[in-house]
Each structure stands twice: as C-alpha cells, then as structure tokens.
PDB file of C-alpha atoms and ligand atoms in Angstrom:
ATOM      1  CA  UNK A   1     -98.091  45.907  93.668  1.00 48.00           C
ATOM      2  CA  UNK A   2     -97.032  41.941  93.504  1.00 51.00           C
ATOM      3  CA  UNK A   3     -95.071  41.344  90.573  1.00 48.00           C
ATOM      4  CA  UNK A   4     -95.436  37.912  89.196  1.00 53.00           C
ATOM      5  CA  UNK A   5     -92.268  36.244  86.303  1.00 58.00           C
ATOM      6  CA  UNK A   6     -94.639  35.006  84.110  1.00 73.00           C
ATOM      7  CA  UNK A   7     -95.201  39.142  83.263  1.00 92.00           C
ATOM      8  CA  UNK A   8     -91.904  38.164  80.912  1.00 94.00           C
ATOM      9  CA  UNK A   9     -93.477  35.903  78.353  1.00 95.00           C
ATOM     10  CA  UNK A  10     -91.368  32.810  77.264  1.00 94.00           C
ATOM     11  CA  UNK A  11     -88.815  33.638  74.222  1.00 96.00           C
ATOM     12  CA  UNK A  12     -91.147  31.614  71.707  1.00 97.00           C
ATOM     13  CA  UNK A  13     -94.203  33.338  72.737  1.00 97.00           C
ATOM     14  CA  UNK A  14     -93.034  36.862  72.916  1.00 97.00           C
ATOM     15  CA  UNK A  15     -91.585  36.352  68.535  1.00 98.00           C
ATOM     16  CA  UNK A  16     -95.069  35.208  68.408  1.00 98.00           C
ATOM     17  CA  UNK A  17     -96.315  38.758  70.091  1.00 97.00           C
ATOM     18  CA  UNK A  18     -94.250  40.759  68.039  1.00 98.00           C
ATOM     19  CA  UNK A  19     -95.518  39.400  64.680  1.00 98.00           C
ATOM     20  CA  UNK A  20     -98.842  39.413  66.275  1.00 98.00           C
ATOM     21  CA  UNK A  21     -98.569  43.692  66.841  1.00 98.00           C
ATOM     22  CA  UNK A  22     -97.090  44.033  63.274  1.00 98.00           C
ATOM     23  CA  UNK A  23     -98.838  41.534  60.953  1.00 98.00           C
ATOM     24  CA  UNK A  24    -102.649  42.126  59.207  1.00 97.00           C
ATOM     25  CA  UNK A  25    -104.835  40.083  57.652  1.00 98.00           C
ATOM     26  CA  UNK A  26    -104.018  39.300  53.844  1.00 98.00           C
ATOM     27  CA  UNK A  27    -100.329  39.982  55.046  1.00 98.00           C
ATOM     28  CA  UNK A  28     -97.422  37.467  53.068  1.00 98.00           C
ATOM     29  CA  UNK A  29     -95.670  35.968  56.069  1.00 98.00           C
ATOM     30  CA  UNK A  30     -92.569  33.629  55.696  1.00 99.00           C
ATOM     31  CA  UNK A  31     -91.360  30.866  58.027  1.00 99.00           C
ATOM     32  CA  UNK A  32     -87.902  30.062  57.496  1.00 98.00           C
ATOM     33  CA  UNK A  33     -87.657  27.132  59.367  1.00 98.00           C
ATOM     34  CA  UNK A  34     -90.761  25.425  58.987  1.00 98.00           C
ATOM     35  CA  UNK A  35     -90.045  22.076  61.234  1.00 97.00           C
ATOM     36  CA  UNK A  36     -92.766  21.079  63.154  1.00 96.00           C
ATOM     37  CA  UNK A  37     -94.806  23.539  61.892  1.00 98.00           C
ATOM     38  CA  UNK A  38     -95.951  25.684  64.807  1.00 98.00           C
ATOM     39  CA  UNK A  39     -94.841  29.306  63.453  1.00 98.00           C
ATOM     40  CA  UNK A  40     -96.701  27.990  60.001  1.00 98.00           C
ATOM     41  CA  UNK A  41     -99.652  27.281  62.149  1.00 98.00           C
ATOM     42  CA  UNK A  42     -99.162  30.588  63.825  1.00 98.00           C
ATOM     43  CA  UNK A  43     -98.641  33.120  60.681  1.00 98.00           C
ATOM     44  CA  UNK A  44    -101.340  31.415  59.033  1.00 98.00           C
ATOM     45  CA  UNK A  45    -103.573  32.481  61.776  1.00 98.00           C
ATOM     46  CA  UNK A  46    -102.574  36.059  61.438  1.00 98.00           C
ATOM     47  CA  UNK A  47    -102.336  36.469  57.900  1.00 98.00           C
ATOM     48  CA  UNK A  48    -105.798  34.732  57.117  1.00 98.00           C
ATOM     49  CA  UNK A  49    -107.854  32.922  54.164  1.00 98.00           C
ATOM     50  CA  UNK A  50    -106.898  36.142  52.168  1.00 98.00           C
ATOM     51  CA  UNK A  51    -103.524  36.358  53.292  1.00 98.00           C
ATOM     52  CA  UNK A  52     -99.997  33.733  52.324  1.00 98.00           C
ATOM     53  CA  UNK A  53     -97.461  32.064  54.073  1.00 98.00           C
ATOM     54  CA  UNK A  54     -94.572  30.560  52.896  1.00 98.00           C
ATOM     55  CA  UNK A  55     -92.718  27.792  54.683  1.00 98.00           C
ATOM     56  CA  UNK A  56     -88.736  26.393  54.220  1.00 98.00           C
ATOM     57  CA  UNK A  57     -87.804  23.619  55.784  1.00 98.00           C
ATOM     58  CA  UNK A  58     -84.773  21.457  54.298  1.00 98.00           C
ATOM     59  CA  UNK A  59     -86.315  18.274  55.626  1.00 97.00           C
ATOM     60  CA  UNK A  60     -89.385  16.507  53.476  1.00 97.00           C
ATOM     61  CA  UNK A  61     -90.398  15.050  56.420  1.00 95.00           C
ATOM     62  CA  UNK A  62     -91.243  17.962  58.554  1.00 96.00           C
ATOM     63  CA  UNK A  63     -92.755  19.271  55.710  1.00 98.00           C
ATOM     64  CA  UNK A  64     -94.889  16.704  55.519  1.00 97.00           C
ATOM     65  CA  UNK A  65     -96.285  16.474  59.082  1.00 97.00           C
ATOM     66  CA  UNK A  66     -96.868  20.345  58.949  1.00 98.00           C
ATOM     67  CA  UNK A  67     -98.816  19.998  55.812  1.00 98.00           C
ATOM     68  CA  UNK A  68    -101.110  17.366  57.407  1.00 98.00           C
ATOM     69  CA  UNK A  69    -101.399  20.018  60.199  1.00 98.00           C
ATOM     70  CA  UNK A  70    -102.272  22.602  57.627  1.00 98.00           C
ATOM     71  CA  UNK A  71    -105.324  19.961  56.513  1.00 98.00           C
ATOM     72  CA  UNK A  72    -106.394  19.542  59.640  1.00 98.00           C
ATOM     73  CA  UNK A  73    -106.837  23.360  60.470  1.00 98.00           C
ATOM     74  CA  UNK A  74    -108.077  23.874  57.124  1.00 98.00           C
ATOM     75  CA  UNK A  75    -105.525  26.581  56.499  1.00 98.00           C
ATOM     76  CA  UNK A  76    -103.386  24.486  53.590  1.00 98.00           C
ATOM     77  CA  UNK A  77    -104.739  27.110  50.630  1.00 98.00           C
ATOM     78  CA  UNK A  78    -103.477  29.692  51.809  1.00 98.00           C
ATOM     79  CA  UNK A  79     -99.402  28.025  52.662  1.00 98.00           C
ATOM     80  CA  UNK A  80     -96.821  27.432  50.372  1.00 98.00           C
ATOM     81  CA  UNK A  81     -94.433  24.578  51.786  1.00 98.00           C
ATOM     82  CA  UNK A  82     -91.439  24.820  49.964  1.00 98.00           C
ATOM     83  CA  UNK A  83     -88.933  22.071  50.312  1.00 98.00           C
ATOM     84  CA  UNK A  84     -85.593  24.815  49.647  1.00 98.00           C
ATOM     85  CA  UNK A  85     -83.195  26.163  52.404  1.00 98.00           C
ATOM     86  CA  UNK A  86     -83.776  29.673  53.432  1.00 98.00           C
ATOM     87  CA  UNK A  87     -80.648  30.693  51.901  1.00 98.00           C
ATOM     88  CA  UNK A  88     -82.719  30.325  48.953  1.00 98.00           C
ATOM     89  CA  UNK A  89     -85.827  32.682  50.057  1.00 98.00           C
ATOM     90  CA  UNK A  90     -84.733  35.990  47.592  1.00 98.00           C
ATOM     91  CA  UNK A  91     -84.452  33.734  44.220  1.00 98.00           C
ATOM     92  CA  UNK A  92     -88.016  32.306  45.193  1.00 98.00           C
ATOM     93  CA  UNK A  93     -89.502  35.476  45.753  1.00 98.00           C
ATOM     94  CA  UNK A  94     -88.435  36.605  42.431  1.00 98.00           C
ATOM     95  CA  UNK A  95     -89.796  33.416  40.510  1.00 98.00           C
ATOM     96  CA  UNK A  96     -93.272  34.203  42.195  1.00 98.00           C
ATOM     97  CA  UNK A  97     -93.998  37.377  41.572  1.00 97.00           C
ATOM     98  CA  UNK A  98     -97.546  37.024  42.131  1.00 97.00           C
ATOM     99  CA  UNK A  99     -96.778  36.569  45.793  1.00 98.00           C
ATOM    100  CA  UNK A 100     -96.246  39.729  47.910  1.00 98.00           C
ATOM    101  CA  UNK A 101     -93.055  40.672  49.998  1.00 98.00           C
ATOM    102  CA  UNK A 102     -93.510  39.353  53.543  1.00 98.00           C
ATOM    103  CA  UNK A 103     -94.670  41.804  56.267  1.00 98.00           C
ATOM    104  CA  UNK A 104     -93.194  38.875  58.573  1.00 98.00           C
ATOM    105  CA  UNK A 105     -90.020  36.698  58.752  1.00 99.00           C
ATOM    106  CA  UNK A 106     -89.325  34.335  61.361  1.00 99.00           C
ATOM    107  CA  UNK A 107     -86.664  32.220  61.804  1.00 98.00           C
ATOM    108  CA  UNK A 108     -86.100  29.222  64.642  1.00 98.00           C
ATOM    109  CA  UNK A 109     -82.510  27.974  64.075  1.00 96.00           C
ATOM    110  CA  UNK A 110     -81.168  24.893  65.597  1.00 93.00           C
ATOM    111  CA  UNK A 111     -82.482  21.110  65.046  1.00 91.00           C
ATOM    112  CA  UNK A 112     -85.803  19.982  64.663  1.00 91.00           C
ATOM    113  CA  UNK A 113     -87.000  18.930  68.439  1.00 86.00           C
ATOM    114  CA  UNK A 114     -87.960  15.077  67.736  1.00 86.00           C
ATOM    115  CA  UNK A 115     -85.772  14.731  64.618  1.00 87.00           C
ATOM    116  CA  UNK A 116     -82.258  14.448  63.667  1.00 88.00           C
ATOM    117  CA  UNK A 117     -79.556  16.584  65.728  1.00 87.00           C
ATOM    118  CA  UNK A 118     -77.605  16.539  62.651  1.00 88.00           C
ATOM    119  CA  UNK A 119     -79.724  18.396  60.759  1.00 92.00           C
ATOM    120  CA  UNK A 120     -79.182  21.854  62.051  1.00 93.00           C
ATOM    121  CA  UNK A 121     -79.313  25.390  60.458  1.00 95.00           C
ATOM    122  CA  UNK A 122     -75.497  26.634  59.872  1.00 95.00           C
ATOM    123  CA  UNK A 123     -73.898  30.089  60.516  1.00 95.00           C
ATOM    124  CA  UNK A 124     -73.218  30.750  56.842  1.00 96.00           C
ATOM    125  CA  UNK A 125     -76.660  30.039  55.339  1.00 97.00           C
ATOM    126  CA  UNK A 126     -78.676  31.796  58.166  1.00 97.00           C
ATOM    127  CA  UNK A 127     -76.982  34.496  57.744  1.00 98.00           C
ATOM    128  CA  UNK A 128     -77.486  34.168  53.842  1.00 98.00           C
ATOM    129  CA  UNK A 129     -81.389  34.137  54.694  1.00 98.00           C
ATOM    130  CA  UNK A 130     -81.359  36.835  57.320  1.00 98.00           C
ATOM    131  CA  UNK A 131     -80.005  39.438  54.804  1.00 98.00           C
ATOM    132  CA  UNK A 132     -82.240  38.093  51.964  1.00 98.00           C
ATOM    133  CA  UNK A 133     -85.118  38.807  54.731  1.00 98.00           C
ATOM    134  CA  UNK A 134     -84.132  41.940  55.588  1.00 98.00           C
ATOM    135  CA  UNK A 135     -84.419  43.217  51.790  1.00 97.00           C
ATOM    136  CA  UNK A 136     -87.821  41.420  51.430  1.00 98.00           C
ATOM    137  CA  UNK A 137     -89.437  42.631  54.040  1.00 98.00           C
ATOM    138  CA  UNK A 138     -91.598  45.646  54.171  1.00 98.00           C
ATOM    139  CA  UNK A 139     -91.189  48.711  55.171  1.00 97.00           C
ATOM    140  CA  UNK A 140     -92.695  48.365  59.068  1.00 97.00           C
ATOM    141  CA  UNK A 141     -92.228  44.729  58.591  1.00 98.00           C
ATOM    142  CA  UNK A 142     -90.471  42.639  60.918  1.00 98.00           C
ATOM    143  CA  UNK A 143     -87.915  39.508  61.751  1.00 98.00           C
ATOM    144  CA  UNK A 144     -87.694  37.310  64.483  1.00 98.00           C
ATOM    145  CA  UNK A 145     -84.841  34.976  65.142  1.00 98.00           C
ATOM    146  CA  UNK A 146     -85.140  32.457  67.834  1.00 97.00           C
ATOM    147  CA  UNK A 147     -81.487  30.809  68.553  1.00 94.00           C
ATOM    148  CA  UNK A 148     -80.103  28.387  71.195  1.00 89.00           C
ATOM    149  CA  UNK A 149     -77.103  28.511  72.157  1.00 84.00           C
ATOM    150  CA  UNK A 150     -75.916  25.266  74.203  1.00 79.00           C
ATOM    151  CA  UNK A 151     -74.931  23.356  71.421  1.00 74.00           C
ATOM    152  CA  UNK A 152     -71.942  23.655  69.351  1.00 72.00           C
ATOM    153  CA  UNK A 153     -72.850  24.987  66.377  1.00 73.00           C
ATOM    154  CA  UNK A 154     -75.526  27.296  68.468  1.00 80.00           C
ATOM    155  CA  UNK A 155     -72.361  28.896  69.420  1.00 84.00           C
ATOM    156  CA  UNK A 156     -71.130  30.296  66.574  1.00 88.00           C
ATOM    157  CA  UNK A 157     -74.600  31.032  65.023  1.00 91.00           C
ATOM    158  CA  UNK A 158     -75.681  32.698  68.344  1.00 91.00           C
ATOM    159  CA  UNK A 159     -72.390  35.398  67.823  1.00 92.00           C
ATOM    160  CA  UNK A 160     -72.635  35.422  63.849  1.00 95.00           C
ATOM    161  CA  UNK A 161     -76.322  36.469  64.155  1.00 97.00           C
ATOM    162  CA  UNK A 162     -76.140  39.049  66.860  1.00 96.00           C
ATOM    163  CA  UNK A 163     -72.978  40.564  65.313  1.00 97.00           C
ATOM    164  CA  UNK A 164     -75.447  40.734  62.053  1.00 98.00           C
ATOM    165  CA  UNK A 165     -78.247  42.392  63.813  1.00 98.00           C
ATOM    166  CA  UNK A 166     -75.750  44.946  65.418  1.00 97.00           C
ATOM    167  CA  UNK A 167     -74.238  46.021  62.162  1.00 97.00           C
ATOM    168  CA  UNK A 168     -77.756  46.860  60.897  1.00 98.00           C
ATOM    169  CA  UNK A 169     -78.135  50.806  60.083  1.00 96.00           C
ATOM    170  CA  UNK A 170     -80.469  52.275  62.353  1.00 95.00           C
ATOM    171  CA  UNK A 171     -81.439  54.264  59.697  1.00 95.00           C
ATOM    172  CA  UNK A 172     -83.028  51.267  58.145  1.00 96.00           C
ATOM    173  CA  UNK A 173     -84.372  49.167  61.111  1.00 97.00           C
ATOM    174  CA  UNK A 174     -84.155  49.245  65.025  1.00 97.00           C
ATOM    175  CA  UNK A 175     -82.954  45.309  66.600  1.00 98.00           C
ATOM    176  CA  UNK A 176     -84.154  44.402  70.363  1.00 98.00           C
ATOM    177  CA  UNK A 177     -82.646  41.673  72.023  1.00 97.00           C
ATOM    178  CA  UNK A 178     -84.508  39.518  74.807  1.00 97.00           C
ATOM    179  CA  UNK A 179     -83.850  36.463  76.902  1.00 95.00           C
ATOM    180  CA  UNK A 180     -83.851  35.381  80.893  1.00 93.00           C
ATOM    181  CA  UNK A 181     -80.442  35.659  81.676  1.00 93.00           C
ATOM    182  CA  UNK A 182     -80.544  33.720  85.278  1.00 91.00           C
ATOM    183  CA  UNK A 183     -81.615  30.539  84.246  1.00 86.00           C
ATOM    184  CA  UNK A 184     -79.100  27.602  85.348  1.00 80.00           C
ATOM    185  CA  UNK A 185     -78.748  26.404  81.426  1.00 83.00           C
ATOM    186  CA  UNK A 186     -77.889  28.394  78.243  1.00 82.00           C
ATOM    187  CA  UNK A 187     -81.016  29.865  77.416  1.00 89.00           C
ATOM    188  CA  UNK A 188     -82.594  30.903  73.870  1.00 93.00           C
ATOM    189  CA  UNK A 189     -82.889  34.192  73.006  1.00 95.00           C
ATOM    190  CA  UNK A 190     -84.418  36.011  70.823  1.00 97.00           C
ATOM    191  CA  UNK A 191     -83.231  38.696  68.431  1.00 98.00           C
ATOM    192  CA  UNK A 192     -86.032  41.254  66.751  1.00 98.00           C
ATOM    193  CA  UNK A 193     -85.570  43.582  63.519  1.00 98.00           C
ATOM    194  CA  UNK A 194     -88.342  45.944  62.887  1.00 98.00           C
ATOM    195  CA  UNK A 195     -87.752  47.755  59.802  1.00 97.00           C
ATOM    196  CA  UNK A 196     -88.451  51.573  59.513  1.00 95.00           C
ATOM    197  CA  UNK A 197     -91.616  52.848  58.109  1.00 88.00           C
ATOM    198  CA  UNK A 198     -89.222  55.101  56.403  1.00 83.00           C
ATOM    199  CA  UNK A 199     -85.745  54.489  55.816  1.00 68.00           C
ATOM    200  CA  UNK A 200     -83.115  57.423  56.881  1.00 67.00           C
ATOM    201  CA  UNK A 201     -80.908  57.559  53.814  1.00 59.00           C
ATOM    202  CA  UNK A 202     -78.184  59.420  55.601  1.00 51.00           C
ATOM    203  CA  UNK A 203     -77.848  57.082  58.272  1.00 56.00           C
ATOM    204  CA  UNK A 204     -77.919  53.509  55.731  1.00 56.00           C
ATOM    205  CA  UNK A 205     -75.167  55.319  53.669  1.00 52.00           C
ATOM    206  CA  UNK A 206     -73.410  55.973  56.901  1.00 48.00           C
ATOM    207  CA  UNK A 207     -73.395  52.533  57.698  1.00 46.00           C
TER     208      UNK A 207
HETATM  209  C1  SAM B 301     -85.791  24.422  65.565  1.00 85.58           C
HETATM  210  S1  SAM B 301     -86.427  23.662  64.118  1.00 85.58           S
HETATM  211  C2  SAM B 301     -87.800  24.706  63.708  1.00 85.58           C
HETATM  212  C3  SAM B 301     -88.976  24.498  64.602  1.00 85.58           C
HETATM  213  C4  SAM B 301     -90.260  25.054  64.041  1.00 85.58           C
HETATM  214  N1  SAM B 301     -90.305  26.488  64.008  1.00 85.58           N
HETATM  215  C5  SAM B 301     -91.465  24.510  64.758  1.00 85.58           C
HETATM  216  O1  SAM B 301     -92.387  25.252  65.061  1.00 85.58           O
HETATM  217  O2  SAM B 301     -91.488  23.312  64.986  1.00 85.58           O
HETATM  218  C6  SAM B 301     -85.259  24.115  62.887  1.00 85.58           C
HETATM  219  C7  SAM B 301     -85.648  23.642  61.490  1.00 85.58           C
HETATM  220  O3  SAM B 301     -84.771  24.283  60.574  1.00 85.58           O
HETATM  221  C8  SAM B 301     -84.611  23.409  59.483  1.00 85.58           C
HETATM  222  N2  SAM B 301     -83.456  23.847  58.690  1.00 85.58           N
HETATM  223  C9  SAM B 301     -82.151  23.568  58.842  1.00 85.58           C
HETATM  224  N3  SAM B 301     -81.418  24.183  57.889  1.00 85.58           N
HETATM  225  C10 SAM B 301     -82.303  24.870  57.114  1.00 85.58           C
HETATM  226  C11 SAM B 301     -82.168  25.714  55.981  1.00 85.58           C
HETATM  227  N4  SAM B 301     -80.984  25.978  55.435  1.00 85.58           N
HETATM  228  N5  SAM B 301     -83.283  26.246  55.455  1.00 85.58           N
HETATM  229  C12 SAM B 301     -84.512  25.979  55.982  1.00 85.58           C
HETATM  230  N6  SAM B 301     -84.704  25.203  57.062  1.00 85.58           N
HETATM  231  C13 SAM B 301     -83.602  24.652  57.627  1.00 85.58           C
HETATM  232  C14 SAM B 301     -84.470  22.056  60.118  1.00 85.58           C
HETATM  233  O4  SAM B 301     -84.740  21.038  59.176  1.00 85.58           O
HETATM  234  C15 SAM B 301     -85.493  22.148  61.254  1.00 85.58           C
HETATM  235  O5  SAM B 301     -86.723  21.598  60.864  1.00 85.58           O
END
C-alpha cells in the first residue's frame, strides 16, 4: 500500500486532534496564549453555545483582534478574553467559581506571528501555567503545548518544558511527544499530557 507524509498531520493540527478526541460540548476549555486567536476560534467550536472558553493573552492588542473574530463567528458569549498572563490561570479560576475546571488546556509559546518578537512567553512563567493547568484540569482532561525551538529563548523553554512533562507521575497522567525530526530547520513540536481518568495514588506519591 502507497504511503503518503501528509498521513502525519502538521504539529498545530494534530494539538487540534487531540483536544478534538477529548473535549464535549458544554466542556470549559482554556487557551493560554490567546494571540491571534485561532485555538480560541478552535475550542470555541468544540465546546459550543453551552460550553466556555477562556483566553490569556498578555497583549491588548491580540486580544482585541480575536475578540472581533469572536463577533464575527458569533461565538463571543460563550469566551472570556482575559487580558492576565497564564501564570495567573489558578488565582482566576478561583475568583470565578461559577466557571468549570477546563477539560482542555492549550498552550502555543513563542511570539505572536505578525507582532512583536519581543514579546515572547518565558521559561519561568510557562512553566508557572503548565503546573497550574495540570491541577485544573480534569480528570481525562488534557494539555497541549506547542513550542519552537529556533529562537533563543525557544531554547531554554523547549528543555524546561519537556524536562516538566517527563517528571510528571505516570500515575497521574501519560505525556506523548511528536514532531518531524528531518526537516532542514528546527522544527516545533508538540508535547501532550492526558490526565488519568483515575489517578494511581501509589505511583503520584512515588513520584
Ligand atoms: C505563538 S503566539 C500564540 C498564537 C495563537 N495560539 C494563535 O492562534 O494565533 C504566543 C502568544 O503568547 C502570548 N504570551 C506571552 N507571554 C504570555 C503570558 N505570560 N501569558 C499569556 N500569554 C502570553 C503572546 O502575547 C502571544 O500572543
């Protein structure tokens, strides 16, 4: 049988698959790095007019556009944009109590494509958010972290966050890993944590 590449989805598409098995309608679905708005557009989908996203971006301007996105598509009542950084994600949930813990977390570190390079997510604070994700989510809930690594701060956040992943119990969640690793330029990847229906004590407390 001919085998054809494009059987490997691109790194984006696949986070977008994953969600996609794990997520249901009237779901609470967060996107941690809001930006242009495509994940928001994405989870929104999924989650429905019964269901909730809710959006960080750091920049009021990104925000912005992806609201008027969110108008256009109709989907704005049913998406928080909140103009925090993700580090911030745990206190938020607690203030809103109303709002349920996300089924879905997904993450797409680096600069905003179109805006300023300088603007970047950091090692420190993603990994801040990641562990405030991993507590949020549901049981059978998932994260996705999308990273690229051929810029300079990429580098360290690229090792920080799959040193992160690793030390995760597998008592509490199983981590995949995925990206094309013969292309001629550094090329994202994509890091997945599905968390256990049911957590094995004995293997959390042994770490
Ligand atoms: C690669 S872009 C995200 C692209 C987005 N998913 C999309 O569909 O367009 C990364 C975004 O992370 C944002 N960001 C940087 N630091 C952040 C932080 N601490 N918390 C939340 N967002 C942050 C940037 O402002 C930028 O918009």
């Amino acid at each position: 049988m001919q085998r054809d590449w494009s059987i490997f989805p691109a790194v984006l598409s696949q986070a977008h698959n994953w969600v996609r098995a794990v997520i249901r309608p009237g779901d609470t679905a967060v996107d941690a790095t809001v930006g242009n708005g495509h994940d928001t557009v994405f989870l929104a989908g999924c989650v429905g007019p019964t269901g909730r996203v809710v959006g960080f971006d750091i920049q009021p301007a990104a925000l912005s556009k992806s609201h008027q996105t969110l108008v256009e598509l109709g989907y704005q009542d049913r998406v928080n944009l909140v103009e925090l950084g993700h580090q911030g994600m745990s206190s938020w949930f607690a203030r809103h109590t109303a709002i349920s813990r996300p089924r879905a977390v997904m993450f797409n570190l680096g600069y905003l494509p179109g805006g300023d390079k300088a603007i970047i997510t950091r090692t420190e604070t993603t990994l801040a958010a990641l562990r405030s994700a991993l507590e949020l989510v549901v049981a059978g809930g998932i994260i996705t972290v999308v990273a690229y690594p051929g810029h300079v701060e990429g580098e360290s956040e690229t090792e920080a966050v799959i040193g992160w992943a690793r030390s995760i119990p597998t008592g509490l969640a199983s981590v995949a890993f995925y990206q094309f690793l013969n292309s001629s330029k550094p090329s994202p990847w994509l890091v997945a944590v599905s968390r256990r229906e049911t957590a094995w004590q004995a293997d959390i407390q042994g770490g």
